[in-house]
PDB file of C-alpha atoms and ligand atoms in Angstrom:
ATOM      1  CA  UNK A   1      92.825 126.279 112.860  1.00  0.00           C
ATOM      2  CA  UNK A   2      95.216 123.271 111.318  1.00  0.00           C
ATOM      3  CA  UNK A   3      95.546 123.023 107.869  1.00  0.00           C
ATOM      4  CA  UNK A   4      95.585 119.389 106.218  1.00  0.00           C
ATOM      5  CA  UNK A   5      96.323 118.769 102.421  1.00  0.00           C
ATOM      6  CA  UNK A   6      94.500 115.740 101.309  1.00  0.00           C
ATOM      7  CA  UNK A   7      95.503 114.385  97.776  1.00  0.00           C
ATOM      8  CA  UNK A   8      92.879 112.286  95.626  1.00  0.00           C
ATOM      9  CA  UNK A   9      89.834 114.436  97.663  1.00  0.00           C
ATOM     10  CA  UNK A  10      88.114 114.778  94.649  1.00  0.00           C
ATOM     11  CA  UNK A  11      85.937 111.137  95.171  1.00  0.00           C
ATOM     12  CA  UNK A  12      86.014 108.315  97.154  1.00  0.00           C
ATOM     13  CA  UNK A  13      88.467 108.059 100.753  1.00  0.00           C
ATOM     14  CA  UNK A  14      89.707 111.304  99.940  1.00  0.00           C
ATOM     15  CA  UNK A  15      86.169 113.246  99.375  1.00  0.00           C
ATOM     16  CA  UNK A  16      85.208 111.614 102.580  1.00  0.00           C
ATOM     17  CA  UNK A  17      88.033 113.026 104.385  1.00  0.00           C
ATOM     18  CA  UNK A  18      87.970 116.626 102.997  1.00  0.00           C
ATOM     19  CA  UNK A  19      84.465 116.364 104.933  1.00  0.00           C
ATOM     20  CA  UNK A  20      85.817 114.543 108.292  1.00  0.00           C
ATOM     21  CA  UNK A  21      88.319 117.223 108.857  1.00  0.00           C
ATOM     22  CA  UNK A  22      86.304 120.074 107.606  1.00  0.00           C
ATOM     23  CA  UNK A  23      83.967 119.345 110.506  1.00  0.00           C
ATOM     24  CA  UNK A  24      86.266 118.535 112.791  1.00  0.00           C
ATOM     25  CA  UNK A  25      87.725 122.531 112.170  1.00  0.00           C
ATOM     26  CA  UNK A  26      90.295 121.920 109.835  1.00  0.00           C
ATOM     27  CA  UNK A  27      90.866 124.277 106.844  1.00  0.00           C
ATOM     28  CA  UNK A  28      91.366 121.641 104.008  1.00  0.00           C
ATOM     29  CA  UNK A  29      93.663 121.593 100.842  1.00  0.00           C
ATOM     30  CA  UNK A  30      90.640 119.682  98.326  1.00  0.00           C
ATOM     31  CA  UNK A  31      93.964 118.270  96.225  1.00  0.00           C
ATOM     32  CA  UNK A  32      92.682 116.933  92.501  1.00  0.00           C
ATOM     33  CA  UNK A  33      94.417 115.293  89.271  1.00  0.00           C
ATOM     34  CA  UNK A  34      92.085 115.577  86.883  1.00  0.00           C
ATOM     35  CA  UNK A  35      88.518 116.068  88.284  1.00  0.00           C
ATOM     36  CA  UNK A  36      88.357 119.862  88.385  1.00  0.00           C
ATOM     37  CA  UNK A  37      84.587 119.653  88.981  1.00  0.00           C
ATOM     38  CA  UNK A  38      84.214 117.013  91.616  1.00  0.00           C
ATOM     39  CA  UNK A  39      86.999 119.190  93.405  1.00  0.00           C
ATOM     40  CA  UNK A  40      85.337 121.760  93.090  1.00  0.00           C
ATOM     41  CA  UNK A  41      81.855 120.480  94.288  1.00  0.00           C
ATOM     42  CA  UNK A  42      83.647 119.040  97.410  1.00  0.00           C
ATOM     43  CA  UNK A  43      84.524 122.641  98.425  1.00  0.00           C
ATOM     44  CA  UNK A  44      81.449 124.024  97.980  1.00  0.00           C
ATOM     45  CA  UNK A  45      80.395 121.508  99.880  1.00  0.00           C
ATOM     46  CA  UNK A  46      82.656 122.004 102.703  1.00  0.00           C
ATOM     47  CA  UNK A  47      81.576 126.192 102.683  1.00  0.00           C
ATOM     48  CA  UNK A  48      78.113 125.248 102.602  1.00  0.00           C
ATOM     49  CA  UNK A  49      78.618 124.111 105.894  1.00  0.00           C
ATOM     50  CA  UNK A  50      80.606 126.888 107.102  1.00  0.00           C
ATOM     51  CA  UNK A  51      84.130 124.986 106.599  1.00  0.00           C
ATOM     52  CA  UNK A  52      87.034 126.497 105.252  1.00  0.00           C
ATOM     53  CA  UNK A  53      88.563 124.831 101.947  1.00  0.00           C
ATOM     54  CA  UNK A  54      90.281 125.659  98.619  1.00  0.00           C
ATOM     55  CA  UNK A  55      90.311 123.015  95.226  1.00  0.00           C
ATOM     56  CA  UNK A  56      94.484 122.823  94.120  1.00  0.00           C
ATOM     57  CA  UNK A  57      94.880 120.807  90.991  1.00  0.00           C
ATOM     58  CA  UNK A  58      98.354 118.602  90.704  1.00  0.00           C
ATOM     59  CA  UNK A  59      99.650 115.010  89.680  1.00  0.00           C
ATOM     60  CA  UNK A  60     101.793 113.758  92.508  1.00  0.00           C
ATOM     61  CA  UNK A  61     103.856 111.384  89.865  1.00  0.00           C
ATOM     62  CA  UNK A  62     105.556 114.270  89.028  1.00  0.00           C
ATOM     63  CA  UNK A  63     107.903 116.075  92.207  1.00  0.00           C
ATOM     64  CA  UNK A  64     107.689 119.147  90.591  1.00  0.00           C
ATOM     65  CA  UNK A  65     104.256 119.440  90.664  1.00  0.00           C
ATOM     66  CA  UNK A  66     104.082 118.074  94.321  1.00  0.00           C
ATOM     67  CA  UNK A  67     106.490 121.246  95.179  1.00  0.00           C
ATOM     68  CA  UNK A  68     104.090 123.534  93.021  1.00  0.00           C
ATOM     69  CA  UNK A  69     101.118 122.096  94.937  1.00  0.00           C
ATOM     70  CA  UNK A  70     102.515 122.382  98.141  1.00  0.00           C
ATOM     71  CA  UNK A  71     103.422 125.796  97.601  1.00  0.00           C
ATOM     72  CA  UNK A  72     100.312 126.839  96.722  1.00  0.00           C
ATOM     73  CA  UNK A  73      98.373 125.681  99.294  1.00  0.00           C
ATOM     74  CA  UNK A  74     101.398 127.773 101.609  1.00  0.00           C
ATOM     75  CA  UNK A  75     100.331 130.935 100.363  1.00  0.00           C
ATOM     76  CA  UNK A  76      96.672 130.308 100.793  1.00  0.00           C
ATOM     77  CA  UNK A  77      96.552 128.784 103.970  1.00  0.00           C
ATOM     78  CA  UNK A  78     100.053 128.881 105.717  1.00  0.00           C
ATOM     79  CA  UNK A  79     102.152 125.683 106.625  1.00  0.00           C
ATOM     80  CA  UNK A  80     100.604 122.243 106.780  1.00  0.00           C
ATOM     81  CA  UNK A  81     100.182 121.039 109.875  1.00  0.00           C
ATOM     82  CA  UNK A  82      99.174 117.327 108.368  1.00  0.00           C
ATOM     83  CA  UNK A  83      99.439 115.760 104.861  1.00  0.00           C
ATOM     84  CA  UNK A  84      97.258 112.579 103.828  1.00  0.00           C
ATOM     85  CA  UNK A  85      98.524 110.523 100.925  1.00  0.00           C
ATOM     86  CA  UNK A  86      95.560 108.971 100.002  1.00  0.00           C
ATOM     87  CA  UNK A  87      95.634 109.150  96.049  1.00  0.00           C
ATOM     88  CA  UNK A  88      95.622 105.887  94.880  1.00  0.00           C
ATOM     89  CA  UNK A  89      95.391 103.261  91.350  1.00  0.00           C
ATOM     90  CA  UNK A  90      94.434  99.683  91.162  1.00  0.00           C
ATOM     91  CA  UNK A  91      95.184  97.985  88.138  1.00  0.00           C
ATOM     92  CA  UNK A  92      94.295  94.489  88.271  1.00  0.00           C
ATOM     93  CA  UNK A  93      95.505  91.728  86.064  1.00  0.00           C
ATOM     94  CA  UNK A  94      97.377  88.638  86.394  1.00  0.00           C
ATOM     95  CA  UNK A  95     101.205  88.684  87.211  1.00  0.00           C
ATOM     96  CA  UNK A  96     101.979  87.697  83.506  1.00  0.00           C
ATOM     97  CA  UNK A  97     100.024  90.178  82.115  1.00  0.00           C
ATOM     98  CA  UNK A  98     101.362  93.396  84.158  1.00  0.00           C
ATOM     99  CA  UNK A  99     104.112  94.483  82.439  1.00  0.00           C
ATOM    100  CA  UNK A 100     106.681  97.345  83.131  1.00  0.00           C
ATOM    101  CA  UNK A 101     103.829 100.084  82.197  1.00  0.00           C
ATOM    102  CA  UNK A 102     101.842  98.603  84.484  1.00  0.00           C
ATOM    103  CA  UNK A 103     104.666  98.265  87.161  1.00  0.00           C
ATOM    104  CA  UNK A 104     105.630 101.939  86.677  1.00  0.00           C
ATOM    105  CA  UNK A 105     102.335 102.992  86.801  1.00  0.00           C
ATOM    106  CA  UNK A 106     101.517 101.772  89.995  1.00  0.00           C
ATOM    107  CA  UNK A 107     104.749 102.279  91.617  1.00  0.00           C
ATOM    108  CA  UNK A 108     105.013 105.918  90.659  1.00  0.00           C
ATOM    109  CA  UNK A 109     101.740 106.684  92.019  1.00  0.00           C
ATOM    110  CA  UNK A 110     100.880 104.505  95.054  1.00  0.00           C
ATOM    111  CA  UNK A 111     104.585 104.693  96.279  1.00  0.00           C
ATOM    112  CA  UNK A 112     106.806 107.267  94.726  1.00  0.00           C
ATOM    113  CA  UNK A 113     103.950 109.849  94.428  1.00  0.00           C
ATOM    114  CA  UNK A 114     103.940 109.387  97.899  1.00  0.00           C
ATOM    115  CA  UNK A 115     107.281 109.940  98.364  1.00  0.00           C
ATOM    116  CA  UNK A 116     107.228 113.166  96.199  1.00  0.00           C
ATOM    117  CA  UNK A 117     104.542 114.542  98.476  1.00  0.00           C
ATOM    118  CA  UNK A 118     106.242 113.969 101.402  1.00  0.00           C
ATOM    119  CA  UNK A 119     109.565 115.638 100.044  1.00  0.00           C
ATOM    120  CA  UNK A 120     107.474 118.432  99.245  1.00  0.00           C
ATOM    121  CA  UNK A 121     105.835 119.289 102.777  1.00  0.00           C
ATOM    122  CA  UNK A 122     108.440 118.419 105.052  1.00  0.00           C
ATOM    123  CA  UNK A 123     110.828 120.949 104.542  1.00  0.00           C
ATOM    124  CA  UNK A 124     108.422 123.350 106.440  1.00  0.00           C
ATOM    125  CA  UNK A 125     107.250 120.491 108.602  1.00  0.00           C
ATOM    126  CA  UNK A 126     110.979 120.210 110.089  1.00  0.00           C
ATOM    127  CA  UNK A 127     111.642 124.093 110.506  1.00  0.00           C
ATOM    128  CA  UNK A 128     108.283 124.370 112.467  1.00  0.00           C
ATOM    129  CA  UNK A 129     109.121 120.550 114.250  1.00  0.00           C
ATOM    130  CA  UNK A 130     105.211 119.472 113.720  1.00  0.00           C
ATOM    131  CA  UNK A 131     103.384 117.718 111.243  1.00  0.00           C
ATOM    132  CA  UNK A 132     101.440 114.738 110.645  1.00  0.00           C
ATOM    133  CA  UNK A 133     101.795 112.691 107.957  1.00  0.00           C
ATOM    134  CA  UNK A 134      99.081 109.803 107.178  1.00  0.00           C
ATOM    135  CA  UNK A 135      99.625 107.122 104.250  1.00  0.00           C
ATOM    136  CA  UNK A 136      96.114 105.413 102.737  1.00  0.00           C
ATOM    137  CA  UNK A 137      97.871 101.589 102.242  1.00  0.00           C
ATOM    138  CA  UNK A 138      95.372  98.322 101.965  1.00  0.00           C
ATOM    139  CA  UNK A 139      95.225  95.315 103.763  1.00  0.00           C
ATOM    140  CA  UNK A 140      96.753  93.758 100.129  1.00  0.00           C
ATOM    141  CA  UNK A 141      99.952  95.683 101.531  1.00  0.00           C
ATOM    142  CA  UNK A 142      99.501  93.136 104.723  1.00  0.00           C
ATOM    143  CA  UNK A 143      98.184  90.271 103.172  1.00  0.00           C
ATOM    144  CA  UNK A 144      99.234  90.491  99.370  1.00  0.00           C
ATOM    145  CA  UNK A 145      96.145  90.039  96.803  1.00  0.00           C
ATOM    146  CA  UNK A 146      95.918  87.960  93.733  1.00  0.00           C
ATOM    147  CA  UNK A 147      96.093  89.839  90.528  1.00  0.00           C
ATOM    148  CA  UNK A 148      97.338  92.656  92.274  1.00  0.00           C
ATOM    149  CA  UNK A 149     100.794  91.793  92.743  1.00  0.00           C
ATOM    150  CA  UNK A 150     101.952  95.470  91.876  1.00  0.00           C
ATOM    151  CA  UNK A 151      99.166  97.056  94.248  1.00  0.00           C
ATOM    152  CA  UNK A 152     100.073  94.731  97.139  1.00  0.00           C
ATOM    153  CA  UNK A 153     103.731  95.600  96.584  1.00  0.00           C
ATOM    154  CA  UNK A 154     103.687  99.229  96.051  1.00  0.00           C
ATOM    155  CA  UNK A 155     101.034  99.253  99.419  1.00  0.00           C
ATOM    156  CA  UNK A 156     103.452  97.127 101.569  1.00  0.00           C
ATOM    157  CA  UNK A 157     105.985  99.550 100.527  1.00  0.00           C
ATOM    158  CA  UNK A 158     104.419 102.187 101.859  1.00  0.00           C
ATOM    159  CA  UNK A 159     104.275 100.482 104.687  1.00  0.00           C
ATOM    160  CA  UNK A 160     107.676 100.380 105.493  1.00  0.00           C
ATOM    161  CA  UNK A 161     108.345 103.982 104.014  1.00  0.00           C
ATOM    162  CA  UNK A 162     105.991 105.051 107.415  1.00  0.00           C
ATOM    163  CA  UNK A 163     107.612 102.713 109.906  1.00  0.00           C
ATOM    164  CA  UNK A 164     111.167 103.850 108.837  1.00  0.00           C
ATOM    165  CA  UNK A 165     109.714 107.123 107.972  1.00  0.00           C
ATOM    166  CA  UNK A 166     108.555 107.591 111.647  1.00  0.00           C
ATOM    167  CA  UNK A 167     111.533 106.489 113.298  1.00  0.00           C
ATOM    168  CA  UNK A 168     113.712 108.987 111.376  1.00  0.00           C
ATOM    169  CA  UNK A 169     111.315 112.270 111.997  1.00  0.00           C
ATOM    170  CA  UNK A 170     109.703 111.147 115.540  1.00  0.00           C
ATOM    171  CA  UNK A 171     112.900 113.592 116.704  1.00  0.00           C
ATOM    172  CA  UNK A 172     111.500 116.104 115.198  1.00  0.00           C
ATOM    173  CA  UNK A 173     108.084 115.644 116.693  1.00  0.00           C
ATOM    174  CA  UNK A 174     106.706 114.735 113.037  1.00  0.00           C
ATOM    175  CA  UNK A 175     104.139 111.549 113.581  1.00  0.00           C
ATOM    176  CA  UNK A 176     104.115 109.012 110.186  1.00  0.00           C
ATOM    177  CA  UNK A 177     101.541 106.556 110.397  1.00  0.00           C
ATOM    178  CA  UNK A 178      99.228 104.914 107.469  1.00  0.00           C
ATOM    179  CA  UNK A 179      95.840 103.332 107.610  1.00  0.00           C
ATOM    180  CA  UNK A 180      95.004  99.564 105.326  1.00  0.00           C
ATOM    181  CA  UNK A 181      91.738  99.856 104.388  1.00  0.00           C
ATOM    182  CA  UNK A 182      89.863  96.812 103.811  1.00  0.00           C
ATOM    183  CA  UNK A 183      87.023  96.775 100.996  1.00  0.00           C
ATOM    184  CA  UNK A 184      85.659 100.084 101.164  1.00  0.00           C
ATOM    185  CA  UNK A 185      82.667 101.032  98.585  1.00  0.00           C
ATOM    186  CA  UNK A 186      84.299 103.612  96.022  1.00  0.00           C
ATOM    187  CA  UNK A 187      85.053 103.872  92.134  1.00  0.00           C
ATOM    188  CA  UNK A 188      88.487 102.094  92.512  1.00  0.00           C
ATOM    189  CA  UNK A 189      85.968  98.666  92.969  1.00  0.00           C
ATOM    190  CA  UNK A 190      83.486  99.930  90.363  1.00  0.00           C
ATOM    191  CA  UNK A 191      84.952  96.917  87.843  1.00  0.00           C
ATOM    192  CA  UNK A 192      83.983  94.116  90.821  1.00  0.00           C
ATOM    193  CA  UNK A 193      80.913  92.357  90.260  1.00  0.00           C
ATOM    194  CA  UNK A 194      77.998  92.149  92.742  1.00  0.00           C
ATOM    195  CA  UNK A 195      79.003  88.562  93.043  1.00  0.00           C
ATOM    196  CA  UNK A 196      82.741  89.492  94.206  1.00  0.00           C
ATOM    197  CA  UNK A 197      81.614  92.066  96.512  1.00  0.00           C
ATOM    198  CA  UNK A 198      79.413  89.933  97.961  1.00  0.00           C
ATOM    199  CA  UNK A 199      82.120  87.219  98.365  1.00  0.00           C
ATOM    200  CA  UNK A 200      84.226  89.815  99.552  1.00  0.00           C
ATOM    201  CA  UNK A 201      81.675  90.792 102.588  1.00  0.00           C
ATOM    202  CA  UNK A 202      80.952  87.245 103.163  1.00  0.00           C
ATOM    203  CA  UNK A 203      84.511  86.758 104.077  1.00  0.00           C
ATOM    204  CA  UNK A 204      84.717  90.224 106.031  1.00  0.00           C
ATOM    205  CA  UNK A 205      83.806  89.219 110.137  1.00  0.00           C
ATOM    206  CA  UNK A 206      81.621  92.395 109.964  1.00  0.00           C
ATOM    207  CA  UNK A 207      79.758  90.768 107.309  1.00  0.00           C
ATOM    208  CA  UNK A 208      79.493  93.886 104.941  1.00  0.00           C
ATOM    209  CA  UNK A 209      81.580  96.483 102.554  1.00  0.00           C
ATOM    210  CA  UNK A 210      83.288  99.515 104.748  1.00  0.00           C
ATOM    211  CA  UNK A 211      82.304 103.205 103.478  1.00  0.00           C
ATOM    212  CA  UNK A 212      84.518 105.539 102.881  1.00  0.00           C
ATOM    213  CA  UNK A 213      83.739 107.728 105.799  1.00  0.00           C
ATOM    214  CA  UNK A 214      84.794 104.700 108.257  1.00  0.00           C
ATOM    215  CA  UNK A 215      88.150 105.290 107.254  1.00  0.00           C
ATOM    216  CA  UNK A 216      87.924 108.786 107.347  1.00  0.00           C
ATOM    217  CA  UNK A 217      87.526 109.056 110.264  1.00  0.00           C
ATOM    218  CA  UNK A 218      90.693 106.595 111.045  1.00  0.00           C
ATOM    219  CA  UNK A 219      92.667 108.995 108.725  1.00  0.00           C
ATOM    220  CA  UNK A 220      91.410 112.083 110.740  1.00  0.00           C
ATOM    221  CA  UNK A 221      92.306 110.398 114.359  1.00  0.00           C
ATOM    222  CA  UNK A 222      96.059 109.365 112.943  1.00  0.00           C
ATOM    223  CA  UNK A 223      96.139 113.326 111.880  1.00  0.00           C
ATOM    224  CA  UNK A 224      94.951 114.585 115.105  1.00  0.00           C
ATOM    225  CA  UNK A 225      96.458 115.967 118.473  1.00  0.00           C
ATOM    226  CA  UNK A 226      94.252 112.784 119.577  1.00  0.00           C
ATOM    227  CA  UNK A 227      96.984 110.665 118.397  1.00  0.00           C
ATOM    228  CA  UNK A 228      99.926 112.361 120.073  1.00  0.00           C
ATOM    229  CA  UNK A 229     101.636 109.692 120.839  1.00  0.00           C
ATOM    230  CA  UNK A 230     101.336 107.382 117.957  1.00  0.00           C
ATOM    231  CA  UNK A 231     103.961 106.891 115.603  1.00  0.00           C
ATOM    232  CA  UNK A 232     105.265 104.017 112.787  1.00  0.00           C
ATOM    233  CA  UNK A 233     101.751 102.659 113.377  1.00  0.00           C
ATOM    234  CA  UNK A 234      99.155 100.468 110.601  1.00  0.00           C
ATOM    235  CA  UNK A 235      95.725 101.063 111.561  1.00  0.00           C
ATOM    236  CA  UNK A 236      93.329  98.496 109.956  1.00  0.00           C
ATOM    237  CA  UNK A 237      90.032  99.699 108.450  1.00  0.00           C
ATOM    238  CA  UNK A 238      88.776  95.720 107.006  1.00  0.00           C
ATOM    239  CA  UNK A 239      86.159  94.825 109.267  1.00  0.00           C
ATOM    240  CA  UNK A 240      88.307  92.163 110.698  1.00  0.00           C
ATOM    241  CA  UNK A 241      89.576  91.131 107.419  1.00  0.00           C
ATOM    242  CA  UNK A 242      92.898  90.481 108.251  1.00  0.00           C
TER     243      UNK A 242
HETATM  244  P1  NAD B   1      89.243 106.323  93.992  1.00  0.00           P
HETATM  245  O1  NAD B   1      89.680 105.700  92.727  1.00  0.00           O
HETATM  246  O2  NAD B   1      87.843 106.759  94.138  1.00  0.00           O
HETATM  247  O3  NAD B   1      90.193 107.553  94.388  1.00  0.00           O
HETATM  248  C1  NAD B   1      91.542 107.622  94.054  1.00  0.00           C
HETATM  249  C2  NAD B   1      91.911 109.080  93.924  1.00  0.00           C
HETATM  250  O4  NAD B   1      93.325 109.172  93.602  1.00  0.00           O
HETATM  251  C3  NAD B   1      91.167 109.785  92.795  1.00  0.00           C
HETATM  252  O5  NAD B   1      90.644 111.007  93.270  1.00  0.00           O
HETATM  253  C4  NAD B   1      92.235 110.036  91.747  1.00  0.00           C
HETATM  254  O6  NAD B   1      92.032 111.212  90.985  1.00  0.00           O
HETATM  255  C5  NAD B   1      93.479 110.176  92.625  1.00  0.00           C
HETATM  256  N1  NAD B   1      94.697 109.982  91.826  1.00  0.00           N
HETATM  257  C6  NAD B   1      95.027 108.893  91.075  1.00  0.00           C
HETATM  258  N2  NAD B   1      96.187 109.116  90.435  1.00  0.00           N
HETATM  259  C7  NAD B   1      96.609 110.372  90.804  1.00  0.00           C
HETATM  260  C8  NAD B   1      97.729 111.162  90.463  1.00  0.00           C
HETATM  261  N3  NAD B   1      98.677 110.728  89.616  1.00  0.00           N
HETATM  262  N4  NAD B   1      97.844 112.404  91.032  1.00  0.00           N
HETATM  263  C9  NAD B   1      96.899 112.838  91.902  1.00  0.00           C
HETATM  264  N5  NAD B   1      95.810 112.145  92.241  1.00  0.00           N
HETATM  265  C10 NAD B   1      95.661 110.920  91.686  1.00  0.00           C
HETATM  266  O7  NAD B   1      89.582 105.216  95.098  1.00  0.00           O
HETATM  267  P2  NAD B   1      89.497 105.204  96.688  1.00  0.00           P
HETATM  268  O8  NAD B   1      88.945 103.896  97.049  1.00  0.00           O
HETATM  269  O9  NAD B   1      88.870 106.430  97.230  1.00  0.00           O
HETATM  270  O10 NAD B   1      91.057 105.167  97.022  1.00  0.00           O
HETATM  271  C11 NAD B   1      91.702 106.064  97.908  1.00  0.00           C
HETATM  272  C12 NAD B   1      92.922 105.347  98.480  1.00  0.00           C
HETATM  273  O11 NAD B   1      92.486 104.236  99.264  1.00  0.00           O
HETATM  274  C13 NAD B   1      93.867 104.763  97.418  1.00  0.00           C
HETATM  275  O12 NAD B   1      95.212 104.960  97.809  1.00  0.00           O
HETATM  276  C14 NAD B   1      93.525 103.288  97.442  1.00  0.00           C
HETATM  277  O13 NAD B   1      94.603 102.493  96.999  1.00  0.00           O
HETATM  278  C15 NAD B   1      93.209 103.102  98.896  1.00  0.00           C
HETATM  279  N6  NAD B   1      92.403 101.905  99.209  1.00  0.00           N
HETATM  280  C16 NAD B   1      91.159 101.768  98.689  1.00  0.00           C
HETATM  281  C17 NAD B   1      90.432 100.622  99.007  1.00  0.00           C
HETATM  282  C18 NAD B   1      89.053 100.370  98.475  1.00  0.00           C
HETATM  283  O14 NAD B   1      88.540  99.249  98.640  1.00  0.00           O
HETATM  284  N7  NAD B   1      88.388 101.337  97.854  1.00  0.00           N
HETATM  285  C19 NAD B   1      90.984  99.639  99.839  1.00  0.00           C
HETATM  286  C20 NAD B   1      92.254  99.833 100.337  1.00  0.00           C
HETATM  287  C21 NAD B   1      92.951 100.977 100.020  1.00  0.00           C
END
């Protein structure tokens, strides 16, 4: 049985994806910042249905805390076999307005946090020469968004931290690839109006809002033996967006 770690899985992409690989016979890290109880209710979830899964708490800003977290879920589940970055922040406002908080904020998480979880699991990842690592970027990361310059720039750089990422450890049989999800119903668009999501749909070729468990199930294929022999890739979840 594989183990995956999956940070954020508390709500949203990341709760759906606990699920998708707890079905598909995964035992599942349920990785949480500050939402103890949703953690925990996605768990108990997961053994309700006869899955295997365990709720670790950390804040992947911090490197330490990405090394704690990934040693914890060693000793109660073994080596990873995959890791998905998914956690995630969106904080919208025009370029004048974000200032270096705001910069810092969103680099340290959507980028560097990535980065620190990475650091973290692939020590064990290169001993073993297996793993799968999957990045959660956006289509902003493609396309760039207005009033989210920081978003679309820490996304696009995780971009290129899986392409160059992939080429470096596809010697070592470790896959990188990252999935850009297009508008996908979760908290993170709670602030948009019914009017914007609308818009948003109307301009979407599928003509609607993607749920979380679309790209799930995206994430889970990237993560999978399925995807063998994909590397350095950018699957897009938008609908057609892009
Ligand atoms: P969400 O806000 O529901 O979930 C984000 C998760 O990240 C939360 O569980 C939160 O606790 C966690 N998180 C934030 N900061 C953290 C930190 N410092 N340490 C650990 N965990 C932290 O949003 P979502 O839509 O489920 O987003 C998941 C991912 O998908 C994000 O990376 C987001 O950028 C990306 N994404 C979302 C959309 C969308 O339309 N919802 C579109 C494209 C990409």
């Amino acid at each position: 049985m594989p183990t995956v770690l999956i940070t954020g899985a508390s709500r949203g992409i990341g709760r759906a994806a606990a699920f998708a690989f707890a079905r598909d016979c995964w035992r599942v890290a349920v990785c949480y910042h500050r939402a103890e109880k949703q953690g925990l209710e996605v768990v108990e979830s997961i053994r309700d249905f006869g899955g295997l899964a365990y709720a670790f708490q950390g804040d992947i800003r911090s490197p330490e805390a990405c090394e704690a977290l990934v040693a914890a879920v060693a000793d109660q589940f073994g080596p990873l076999d995959a890791l998905v970055n998914n956690a995630g922040i969106s904080l919208p406002c025009q370029f004048q307005d974000a200032g270096p908080e705001i910069w810092a904020e969103t680099l340290n998480t959507n980028l560097l946090g990535a980065r620190n979880m990475i650091a973290a699991a692939l020590p064990s990842m290169l001993v073993r020469k297996q793993g799968a690592i999957v990045n959660v970027s956006s289509m902003w990361g493609i396309s760039g968004a207005s009033c989210e310059v920081p978003y679309s720039a820490a996304k696009a750089g995780l971009i290129g931290l899986t392409k160059a990422l992939a080429k470096e450890l596809g010697p070592s049989n470790i896959r990188v690839n990252c999935v850009a999800p297009g508008v996908i119903q979760t908290d993170m668009n709670a602030a948009l109006s019914p009017a914007d999501m609308e818009e948003l749909a109307a301009r979407t070729p599928l003509c609607r809002i993607g749920q979380a468990d679309e790209v799930a199930e995206a994430i889970l294929f990237l993560a999978s033996t399925r995807a063998s022999f994909i590397t350095g890739q950018v699957l897009g979840v938008d609908g057609g967006f892009l």
